[in-house]
Amino acid sequence: MLWTGSLKSLLPQALRRMLRCNRLTISNTSGMAEGYKQANIVILHKSLADDFEKFCHANKGPLPLLYRSQPGDWKCPSLSSDSDVRTDCLQYRLYEHGAFTGSLKSLKEYAEQLKDMVTFYLGCSFSFEKALQNAGIPVRNVEQKCNVSMYKTSVPCYSVSTFCCNLVVTMRPIPANKLEATVLATSELEESHGAPVHIGDPGLLGIQDLSKPDYGDPVHLHPGDIPVFWACGVTGVEAIINCRSPLAFTHSPGCMFITDLKNNEDSVGSSRGVPQVHCISEDPLHYSIVSAEAAQKINTLESLIGIDPGDRGIIHLQRQEELLKSCLSISHARSVLITTGFPTHFTYEPPEENDGPPGAFAIAAMLQALEKDVAIVTDQRALSLNRRIMEDAVRLGILKRPIPLLSYQKESTDSALMFLCENGNRGRPRFDHLVAIERAGMAADGNYYNARKVNIKHLVDPIDDLFLAAKTIPGVATTGVGDGGNELGMGKVKDAVKKYIKNGDTIACDVEADFTIVAGVSNWGGYAIACALYILNTCEIHDRYLRKAVGFPQLPKKMVWLSALPSVTKEEKFLKALVHHGVRSGKTASLEMEVDALPFYNTHSLMIEKLL
């Protein structure tokens, strides 16, 4: 007879016996044998087994290897005591030369072929569903009595020989106030795919429609739910398809092999620390993950640069965790545009001050080391000066190589959009993040003012337009770094600028950035961004999330990143080069070793040492 009762509390051995006798009416194994690990199954010819094992080790997030059998061995003694992989899955899939050719209830008719085949047992996210429930987190696919949703993504796995494919993910809707608890509940369960690889908009993974999963069933989101995605073992099915092996078998997605191992017997622990979840974008919705230790280090950097040596009142402009959220956003970006330049000394040539360029080039150096695309946009009249400064930055070892130097002119109403996006198409932005550091910002009356309330609009190109246009482009974020409130991006704190900063009612920048980093000296903000990016990329939790748990950790590149950090020696030489080019101190117009009237030695040099 067919079994129609509750299967949650049955032991794995009992469930496997029922499966062998075709006595179950279920369509998937989600929620079955609660508390026990389930496994994806891939069976392929022994000649491909070594390469597939390497493929698993290279993509541990989707393919955590629990056990590899010998050729023709149908048992897995380390996972279960009395199993037979030919009969103990609810349903199987047959693939011939990469094509799906049918579903099977048993593999016994292929007993002869299986003698030359190897079975891989791979971890499954069904295994962590009980852990979620124990943490008070609803599991919507279990509630809705359906299979979990599985989607192909645009994220490539690390290829090994003939095994190459894109990552497949599962999606579970999670209430927004349970996101951090969800990450915490799953992060240690690495044999069950571990922590999520993406939280937020599915389009960022190349998933167009959540209602149309590639495998499994649609799972409906409740109001307030956020889509959360985990790496999925069905990635192995995609690898088999692309490999085009003459004969291969897998479980049917959602119809897992149930082991005798309890979920709390996960043999792969982690020393990565406690994860935190931070929202870094509302459009598209995007969350990032970082360790609490790394987040605390970055918040300490923010505190260090927040001192007010000029007694300007900047403490009233500061917002907590802006450095952390900005750098998380930049860490996810592929291409970053930086702007700087404040021509406060309008009676001199050049009129630029020396606060801004050092911080801008410190950010650029770290982005270059992180292998991101980076460019600088500045005033057309200052292009020649900035080319010379860039040559010095390369010569002094701050940059490894020159970066593109651009200018922007407003020629039509859509000039900013055309500059930021290919053919003005908002769906194809050239940059993911814009950073302004000590860049003159447009006030409410359309003019640009220095701290003394002098209008310098005739010296400033309308680069603000790019930040305004970025607000209309989904996925493009902006950061403003300043120390007085009249810098581009400080519009986010303009009310405080008008209230607490001298001449603030006139000079306050009206243009907002998504993230506003307020520092005692803007260069310090640039140094802090470089240091924070280093901290993030050496954080194992964040690194895994960035690469979607495929490929290998990036920590071997740590020394390259370390060499890109600012140092007292590099910044001393760079400031001397700026003095040589006639770039003056902000407050005093002095051509000495000072920035904003503060001596480099024992002030700026000490700040650099503290940040490092």
XYZ file of C-alpha atoms in Angstrom:
612
model
C 0.000 0.000 0.000
C 1.047 3.634 -0.511
C 2.104 5.658 2.523
C 0.274 8.962 2.955
C 1.054 9.782 6.587
C 3.574 12.198 8.085
C 7.162 11.511 7.056
C 8.909 14.199 9.042
C 9.604 12.029 12.055
C 10.491 8.791 10.261
C 14.078 7.591 10.466
C 16.129 7.623 7.246
C 16.353 3.823 7.132
C 12.564 3.547 7.163
C 12.179 6.157 4.443
C 14.721 4.452 2.213
C 12.909 1.124 2.598
C 9.650 2.795 1.553
C 11.366 4.369 -1.449
C 12.638 0.981 -2.606
C 9.076 -0.343 -2.524
C 7.570 2.727 -4.236
C 5.262 3.237 -1.252
C 5.494 7.053 -1.093
C 3.146 9.573 -2.737
C 5.373 12.624 -2.167
C 6.917 14.671 -5.000
C 10.065 15.808 -3.140
C 11.949 15.118 0.078
C 11.892 18.615 1.590
C 11.029 18.312 5.277
C 11.430 14.532 5.311
C 13.393 12.820 8.113
C 13.812 16.118 9.900
C 17.257 16.706 11.299
C 19.054 14.352 8.922
C 21.289 15.295 6.020
C 20.098 14.837 2.476
C 22.325 14.522 -0.583
C 22.387 15.299 -4.287
C 23.475 12.397 -6.468
C 25.665 12.441 -9.582
C 26.645 9.134 -11.234
C 29.102 9.165 -14.133
C 31.700 7.027 -15.865
C 34.851 6.284 -13.885
C 37.001 7.959 -16.552
C 35.416 11.310 -15.620
C 35.414 10.831 -11.854
C 38.748 12.444 -10.976
C 37.967 15.600 -12.938
C 34.506 15.824 -11.439
C 35.963 15.524 -7.954
C 38.348 18.393 -8.748
C 35.361 20.361 -10.051
C 33.596 19.787 -6.722
C 36.610 20.908 -4.707
C 36.905 24.014 -6.888
C 33.233 24.909 -6.283
C 32.631 23.857 -2.690
C 29.605 26.080 -2.182
C 27.296 24.314 -4.638
C 29.111 20.962 -4.575
C 30.176 20.032 -1.025
C 31.429 16.475 -1.484
C 30.144 14.093 1.189
C 31.296 10.811 -0.350
C 32.740 9.367 -3.569
C 32.147 5.694 -4.265
C 34.366 3.169 -5.959
C 33.277 2.102 -9.468
C 30.269 -0.195 -9.268
C 29.790 0.377 -5.536
C 26.124 1.145 -4.759
C 26.636 1.710 -1.035
C 28.020 4.620 0.988
C 28.982 3.230 4.419
C 30.096 6.563 5.842
C 26.683 8.100 5.089
C 24.243 5.227 5.632
C 24.274 1.648 6.864
C 21.936 -0.161 4.478
C 21.512 1.968 1.375
C 21.448 1.218 -2.335
C 21.869 4.265 -4.538
C 20.087 2.463 -7.412
C 16.776 2.506 -5.547
C 16.948 4.925 -2.636
C 16.153 8.210 -4.353
C 12.537 9.188 -4.968
C 13.270 9.750 -8.655
C 16.272 9.815 -10.985
C 17.162 11.515 -14.235
C 18.892 9.898 -17.191
C 21.251 11.954 -19.366
C 22.712 10.767 -22.669
C 25.321 12.945 -24.373
C 24.160 15.858 -22.233
C 20.479 15.504 -23.112
C 17.833 14.665 -20.535
C 16.156 11.528 -21.902
C 13.846 10.431 -19.107
C 12.907 10.077 -15.461
C 13.359 6.781 -13.628
C 12.109 5.286 -10.371
C 15.031 2.856 -10.188
C 18.433 2.340 -11.788
C 18.472 -1.444 -11.446
C 17.950 -1.988 -15.163
C 21.308 -0.232 -15.674
C 23.173 -2.518 -13.264
C 25.675 -3.580 -15.946
C 26.571 -0.001 -16.946
C 26.798 1.048 -13.291
C 29.695 -1.350 -12.745
C 31.937 1.195 -14.517
C 30.356 4.244 -12.914
C 31.158 6.285 -9.808
C 28.598 7.883 -7.504
C 29.115 11.309 -5.932
C 27.035 12.294 -2.907
C 26.836 16.067 -2.543
C 25.415 18.160 0.295
C 21.872 19.535 0.037
C 20.140 22.619 1.420
C 17.168 20.528 2.611
C 19.547 19.531 5.392
C 19.546 23.006 6.947
C 15.798 23.597 6.843
C 15.335 22.182 10.346
C 18.081 24.500 11.620
C 16.158 27.451 10.159
C 12.960 26.310 11.836
C 14.759 25.822 15.150
C 15.915 29.454 14.896
C 12.308 30.605 14.446
C 12.688 31.233 10.714
C 9.801 30.135 8.469
C 10.639 27.782 5.585
C 8.075 28.774 2.977
C 8.491 25.748 0.691
C 7.744 23.440 3.644
C 4.798 25.614 4.693
C 3.458 25.588 1.144
C 4.072 21.823 0.806
C 6.049 22.177 -2.397
C 9.547 21.675 -3.720
C 12.086 24.443 -3.270
C 12.618 26.839 -6.207
C 15.864 26.327 -8.154
C 17.270 28.720 -10.746
C 20.107 28.808 -13.240
C 22.213 31.948 -12.791
C 24.661 33.958 -14.864
C 27.452 33.208 -12.353
C 30.118 30.944 -13.889
C 31.605 28.144 -11.818
C 35.326 27.448 -11.829
C 35.870 25.098 -14.770
C 37.839 21.857 -14.631
C 38.486 20.002 -17.889
C 35.132 19.258 -19.550
C 33.158 20.294 -16.476
C 31.951 23.859 -16.848
C 28.585 25.437 -16.093
C 26.902 28.326 -14.336
C 25.878 28.198 -10.714
C 22.412 26.928 -9.803
C 20.800 28.368 -6.661
C 17.833 27.626 -4.427
C 15.619 30.472 -3.216
C 13.809 30.697 0.077
C 11.725 33.745 1.030
C 12.879 35.059 4.411
C 11.283 37.850 6.483
C 13.473 40.960 6.399
C 13.911 40.939 10.171
C 15.193 37.341 10.066
C 17.978 37.779 7.508
C 20.878 37.913 9.939
C 19.488 34.977 11.944
C 19.189 33.037 8.677
C 22.813 33.639 7.751
C 23.930 32.748 11.265
C 21.874 29.516 11.281
C 23.345 28.244 8.001
C 26.864 29.686 7.839
C 28.478 26.839 9.793
C 26.654 24.100 7.835
C 29.101 24.068 4.951
C 28.287 20.477 3.979
C 24.750 21.748 3.357
C 25.922 24.720 1.224
C 26.573 27.041 4.163
C 25.567 30.706 4.193
C 23.556 32.323 1.378
C 25.411 33.526 -1.717
C 22.983 36.339 -2.518
C 20.280 38.284 -0.696
C 17.976 40.572 -2.624
C 17.072 41.228 -6.245
C 17.215 38.034 -8.344
C 18.179 40.073 -11.406
C 21.656 40.539 -9.936
C 22.124 36.792 -10.447
C 20.675 36.902 -13.951
C 17.333 35.453 -12.788
C 14.519 37.160 -14.669
C 11.355 35.775 -13.072
C 11.025 34.132 -9.653
C 7.672 32.657 -10.658
C 9.389 30.508 -13.287
C 12.061 28.359 -11.626
C 14.250 26.177 -13.838
C 13.807 23.294 -11.395
C 11.357 22.686 -8.555
C 8.223 24.699 -7.798
C 7.478 28.408 -7.435
C 7.562 29.383 -3.770
C 5.458 32.432 -2.959
C 6.832 35.354 -0.970
C 4.800 36.759 1.922
C 4.631 40.544 2.432
C 7.944 41.641 3.940
C 9.836 38.594 2.640
C 13.220 38.982 0.946
C 14.472 36.433 -1.628
C 17.515 34.636 -0.202
C 19.624 32.399 -2.428
C 21.902 29.483 -1.574
C 24.306 27.590 -3.811
C 22.618 24.392 -4.990
C 23.838 20.874 -5.767
C 21.785 20.870 -8.979
C 24.825 22.756 -10.285
C 26.207 19.212 -10.698
C 23.322 18.387 -13.064
C 24.222 21.395 -15.221
C 27.846 20.255 -15.247
C 26.760 16.803 -16.453
C 24.653 18.368 -19.215
C 27.541 20.514 -20.461
C 30.023 17.648 -20.176
C 27.941 15.653 -22.705
C 28.930 12.339 -21.191
C 27.491 9.387 -23.159
C 25.654 8.193 -20.043
C 25.062 9.792 -16.641
C 22.456 9.716 -13.891
C 21.425 12.246 -11.260
C 18.654 12.503 -8.707
C 15.639 14.482 -9.885
C 15.937 17.970 -8.357
C 14.243 17.921 -4.974
C 14.231 14.099 -4.790
C 17.245 13.608 -2.595
C 19.133 10.697 -1.077
C 18.508 10.714 2.694
C 21.532 9.824 4.836
C 21.820 8.567 8.413
C 23.917 11.590 9.421
C 22.366 14.198 11.670
C 22.707 17.832 10.689
C 24.650 18.640 13.838
C 27.326 16.190 12.682
C 28.584 18.616 10.046
C 32.268 17.783 9.958
C 33.342 21.023 8.282
C 33.466 23.805 10.805
C 34.408 27.404 10.204
C 36.534 29.929 12.046
C 35.412 32.832 9.893
C 33.581 34.586 12.711
C 30.048 35.850 13.233
C 28.352 37.168 10.067
C 26.472 40.454 9.789
C 23.995 41.438 7.069
C 23.835 45.006 5.705
C 21.538 46.519 3.098
C 23.687 48.356 0.542
C 21.060 49.192 -2.096
C 17.309 49.663 -2.307
C 17.120 49.698 -6.126
C 17.917 47.000 -6.906
C 17.505 45.530 -3.435
C 20.889 44.186 -2.403
C 22.322 43.023 0.904
C 25.917 42.143 1.667
C 27.525 39.956 4.324
C 30.632 40.633 6.387
C 32.082 39.313 9.628
C 31.343 41.242 12.798
C 35.092 41.542 13.363
C 35.714 43.145 9.971
C 32.730 45.466 10.410
C 34.066 46.593 13.776
C 37.501 47.330 12.306
C 35.915 49.491 9.604
C 33.744 51.311 12.130
C 36.933 52.017 14.082
C 38.452 53.563 10.956
C 35.364 55.768 10.657
C 35.844 56.951 14.236
C 39.522 57.695 13.667
C 38.946 59.932 10.645
C 35.981 61.652 12.316
C 38.046 63.894 14.566
C 37.701 67.621 13.849
C 41.171 69.233 13.945
C 39.853 72.449 12.379
C 36.926 72.784 14.806
C 34.494 73.143 11.904
C 31.637 71.332 13.626
C 31.770 68.268 11.381
C 30.756 65.978 14.242
C 27.193 67.118 13.539
C 27.443 65.882 9.945
C 28.585 62.358 10.713
C 26.371 59.305 10.197
C 27.298 55.916 11.632
C 28.426 53.006 9.417
C 28.497 55.101 6.243
C 32.096 54.010 5.587
C 31.153 50.354 6.045
C 28.112 50.481 3.763
C 29.905 52.536 1.119
C 32.828 50.126 1.012
C 30.559 47.077 0.932
C 28.894 48.622 -2.117
C 32.246 49.444 -3.741
C 33.448 45.906 -2.984
C 30.592 44.513 -5.089
C 31.243 46.980 -7.938
C 33.073 46.013 -11.103
C 33.808 49.548 -12.291
C 34.294 52.711 -10.221
C 34.472 56.363 -11.298
C 36.307 58.783 -8.986
C 36.189 62.569 -9.062
C 38.143 65.144 -7.094
C 39.221 68.750 -7.442
C 38.321 71.807 -5.376
C 39.615 75.043 -6.995
C 39.353 77.100 -3.820
C 42.429 79.263 -4.659
C 40.831 81.151 -7.539
C 43.603 83.780 -7.656
C 46.342 81.189 -8.224
C 47.203 78.879 -11.108
C 46.479 76.079 -10.617
C 43.594 76.933 -8.258
C 43.327 73.382 -6.845
C 43.988 72.529 -3.221
C 45.982 69.486 -2.140
C 43.190 67.871 -0.139
C 41.460 65.398 -2.457
C 43.998 64.061 -4.962
C 45.985 61.983 -2.421
C 42.798 60.382 -1.114
C 41.470 59.829 -4.632
C 44.648 58.092 -5.759
C 44.744 55.985 -2.593
C 41.257 54.687 -3.462
C 42.254 54.159 -7.097
C 45.355 52.204 -6.084
C 43.349 49.749 -3.979
C 40.687 49.345 -6.668
C 43.432 48.648 -9.189
C 44.937 46.012 -6.888
C 41.482 44.437 -6.512
C 41.365 44.163 -10.316
C 38.403 46.504 -10.699
C 38.019 48.960 -13.551
C 38.652 52.478 -12.297
C 38.694 55.901 -13.953
C 38.963 59.524 -12.808
C 36.810 62.373 -14.098
C 37.869 65.955 -13.511
C 37.546 69.487 -14.898
C 38.578 69.921 -18.495
C 40.787 72.876 -17.622
C 42.654 70.645 -15.112
C 43.285 67.650 -17.393
C 46.924 68.565 -18.062
C 47.645 68.995 -14.354
C 45.980 65.693 -13.506
C 47.920 63.871 -16.219
C 51.157 65.060 -14.633
C 49.905 64.061 -11.188
C 49.011 60.599 -12.494
C 52.453 60.198 -14.038
C 53.901 60.969 -10.613
C 51.537 58.475 -8.952
C 52.822 55.727 -11.255
C 56.449 56.791 -10.868
C 56.151 56.799 -7.076
C 54.572 53.338 -7.007
C 51.147 54.495 -5.812
C 49.513 53.222 -9.015
C 50.739 50.158 -10.882
C 49.770 51.738 -14.194
C 47.934 54.853 -15.437
C 44.146 54.845 -15.290
C 41.741 56.568 -17.706
C 41.412 60.304 -17.090
C 38.127 61.769 -18.300
C 36.315 65.092 -18.422
C 32.597 65.827 -18.594
C 30.778 68.665 -20.316
C 27.032 69.189 -20.379
C 26.066 69.490 -24.034
C 22.440 68.340 -23.830
C 19.848 67.213 -21.296
C 20.964 63.601 -21.615
C 24.733 64.214 -21.565
C 25.155 62.705 -18.094
C 23.217 59.582 -19.045
C 25.242 59.171 -22.228
C 28.458 59.549 -20.207
C 27.463 56.988 -17.577
C 25.748 54.399 -19.793
C 26.417 52.793 -23.152
C 24.300 54.733 -25.668
C 22.436 56.237 -22.731
C 20.877 52.861 -21.891
C 20.195 52.674 -18.141
C 20.393 48.908 -18.395
C 24.054 49.109 -19.469
C 25.926 51.392 -17.060
C 29.659 51.849 -17.548
C 30.217 52.340 -13.808
C 28.671 50.666 -10.769
C 29.834 53.217 -8.216
C 30.766 56.919 -8.302
C 33.035 58.379 -5.618
C 33.528 62.117 -5.051
C 36.283 63.106 -2.647
C 36.852 66.790 -1.834
C 35.067 67.784 -5.019
C 33.358 71.165 -5.192
C 29.622 70.572 -4.861
C 26.730 72.569 -6.273
C 24.757 74.614 -3.751
C 20.983 75.100 -3.788
C 21.311 78.264 -5.922
C 23.309 76.410 -8.613
C 26.623 77.981 -7.681
C 29.787 76.459 -6.193
C 31.323 78.027 -3.094
C 34.534 77.646 -1.180
C 34.461 77.741 2.627
C 34.788 81.552 2.582
C 31.543 81.837 0.588
C 33.307 82.847 -2.638
C 31.565 81.651 -5.805
C 33.993 79.573 -7.914
C 31.461 78.272 -10.440
C 33.555 79.521 -13.384
C 36.238 76.979 -12.458
C 33.996 73.941 -11.941
C 32.590 71.596 -14.588
C 29.090 70.188 -13.791
C 30.230 66.740 -12.659
C 27.369 66.939 -10.135
C 25.120 66.046 -13.081
C 26.654 62.576 -13.088
C 25.674 62.031 -9.454
C 22.152 63.291 -10.116
C 21.838 61.023 -13.156
C 23.165 58.055 -11.178
C 20.057 58.291 -8.996
C 17.996 57.303 -12.049
C 20.141 54.274 -12.957
C 19.347 51.082 -11.023
C 22.456 49.479 -9.566
C 24.679 52.579 -9.660
C 25.613 53.845 -6.202
C 27.381 57.029 -5.118
C 29.678 58.065 -2.282
C 30.643 61.572 -1.232
C 33.684 62.277 0.969
C 34.038 65.705 2.514
C 35.150 67.716 5.521
C 33.093 70.898 5.381
C 29.708 70.274 3.787
C 30.314 72.111 0.516
C 31.670 69.009 -1.236
C 29.831 66.927 -3.829
C 27.644 64.320 -2.154
C 27.174 66.223 1.115
C 23.568 67.028 0.203
C 22.592 64.071 2.378
C 23.555 66.124 5.452
C 22.789 69.614 4.103
C 20.397 70.487 6.937
C 23.153 69.863 9.469
C 25.626 71.813 7.313
C 23.307 74.823 7.250
C 22.824 74.641 11.015
C 26.325 73.923 12.280
C 28.921 74.910 9.638
C 30.122 78.476 9.138
C 28.463 79.965 6.024
C 26.575 76.670 5.730
C 23.320 78.316 4.687
C 25.065 79.468 1.492
C 27.815 76.937 0.783
C 26.020 73.669 1.632
C 26.112 71.219 -1.266
C 22.601 70.357 -2.421
C 23.519 67.139 -4.276
C 23.149 63.923 -2.287
C 25.241 60.788 -2.443
C 23.923 57.423 -1.280
C 26.747 57.270 1.257
C 28.326 60.287 2.956
C 31.727 59.901 4.609
C 32.652 62.876 6.779
C 36.289 63.205 7.832
C 38.447 65.787 9.568
C 40.388 66.010 6.305
C 38.956 64.529 3.122
C 42.200 62.738 2.268
C 41.734 60.750 5.467
C 38.418 59.544 4.108
C 40.177 58.295 0.987
C 42.808 56.501 3.029
C 40.061 54.940 5.169
C 38.199 53.679 2.089
C 41.377 52.003 0.831
C 41.968 50.385 4.229
C 38.325 49.303 4.541
C 38.393 47.649 1.113
C 41.492 45.747 2.197
C 39.727 44.598 5.384
C 36.652 43.472 3.448
C 38.566 41.506 0.871
C 40.632 39.721 3.513
C 37.418 38.792 5.366
C 36.624 35.156 4.525
C 32.888 35.627 5.039
C 32.752 38.572 2.648
C 35.102 36.948 0.139
C 32.880 33.854 -0.077
C 29.785 36.004 -0.577
C 31.492 38.074 -3.289
C 32.466 35.037 -5.334
C 29.124 33.295 -4.692
C 30.943 30.349 -3.063
C 32.412 29.217 -6.397
C 36.096 29.160 -7.255
C 38.813 29.547 -4.667
C 39.349 32.067 -1.843
C 41.133 35.220 -2.970
C 43.352 35.474 0.110
C 46.518 34.463 -1.808
C 46.316 37.948 -3.375
C 46.593 39.522 0.070
C 50.181 40.717 -0.436
C 49.233 42.523 -3.639
C 46.433 44.304 -1.787
C 48.719 45.066 1.137
C 51.238 46.754 -1.156
C 48.472 48.994 -2.553
C 47.608 50.498 0.837
C 48.680 54.087 1.499
C 51.829 54.521 3.554
C 53.553 57.454 5.170
C 56.429 57.172 2.692
C 54.193 57.070 -0.396
C 51.969 59.913 0.792
C 54.951 62.072 1.751
C 56.403 61.698 -1.746
C 53.024 62.320 -3.355
C 52.452 65.516 -1.374
C 55.925 66.741 -2.399
C 54.958 66.089 -6.021
C 51.759 68.127 -5.598
C 53.758 70.994 -4.088
C 56.101 70.775 -7.094
C 53.076 71.203 -9.388
C 51.917 74.272 -7.436
C 48.974 72.579 -5.721
C 48.434 74.444 -2.455
C 47.175 73.812 1.064
C 43.461 74.497 1.391
C 43.232 77.068 4.166
C 46.552 78.863 3.820
C 47.427 78.537 0.111
C 50.862 77.523 1.364
C 53.230 75.506 -0.823
C 54.587 73.649 2.170
C 54.225 70.076 3.432
C 50.758 70.645 4.845
C 47.099 69.937 3.989
C 44.295 72.185 5.260
C 46.881 74.083 7.348
C 47.801 70.868 9.178
C 51.445 69.748 8.900
C 52.072 66.472 7.126
C 54.567 65.357 9.749
C 53.040 64.427 13.104
C 49.467 65.059 11.890
C 48.700 63.440 8.537
C 51.533 60.951 8.925
C 50.199 59.901 12.324
C 46.685 59.482 10.941
C 47.998 57.193 8.187
C 49.816 55.093 10.779
C 46.677 54.829 12.917
C 44.554 53.747 9.951
C 47.053 51.061 9.012
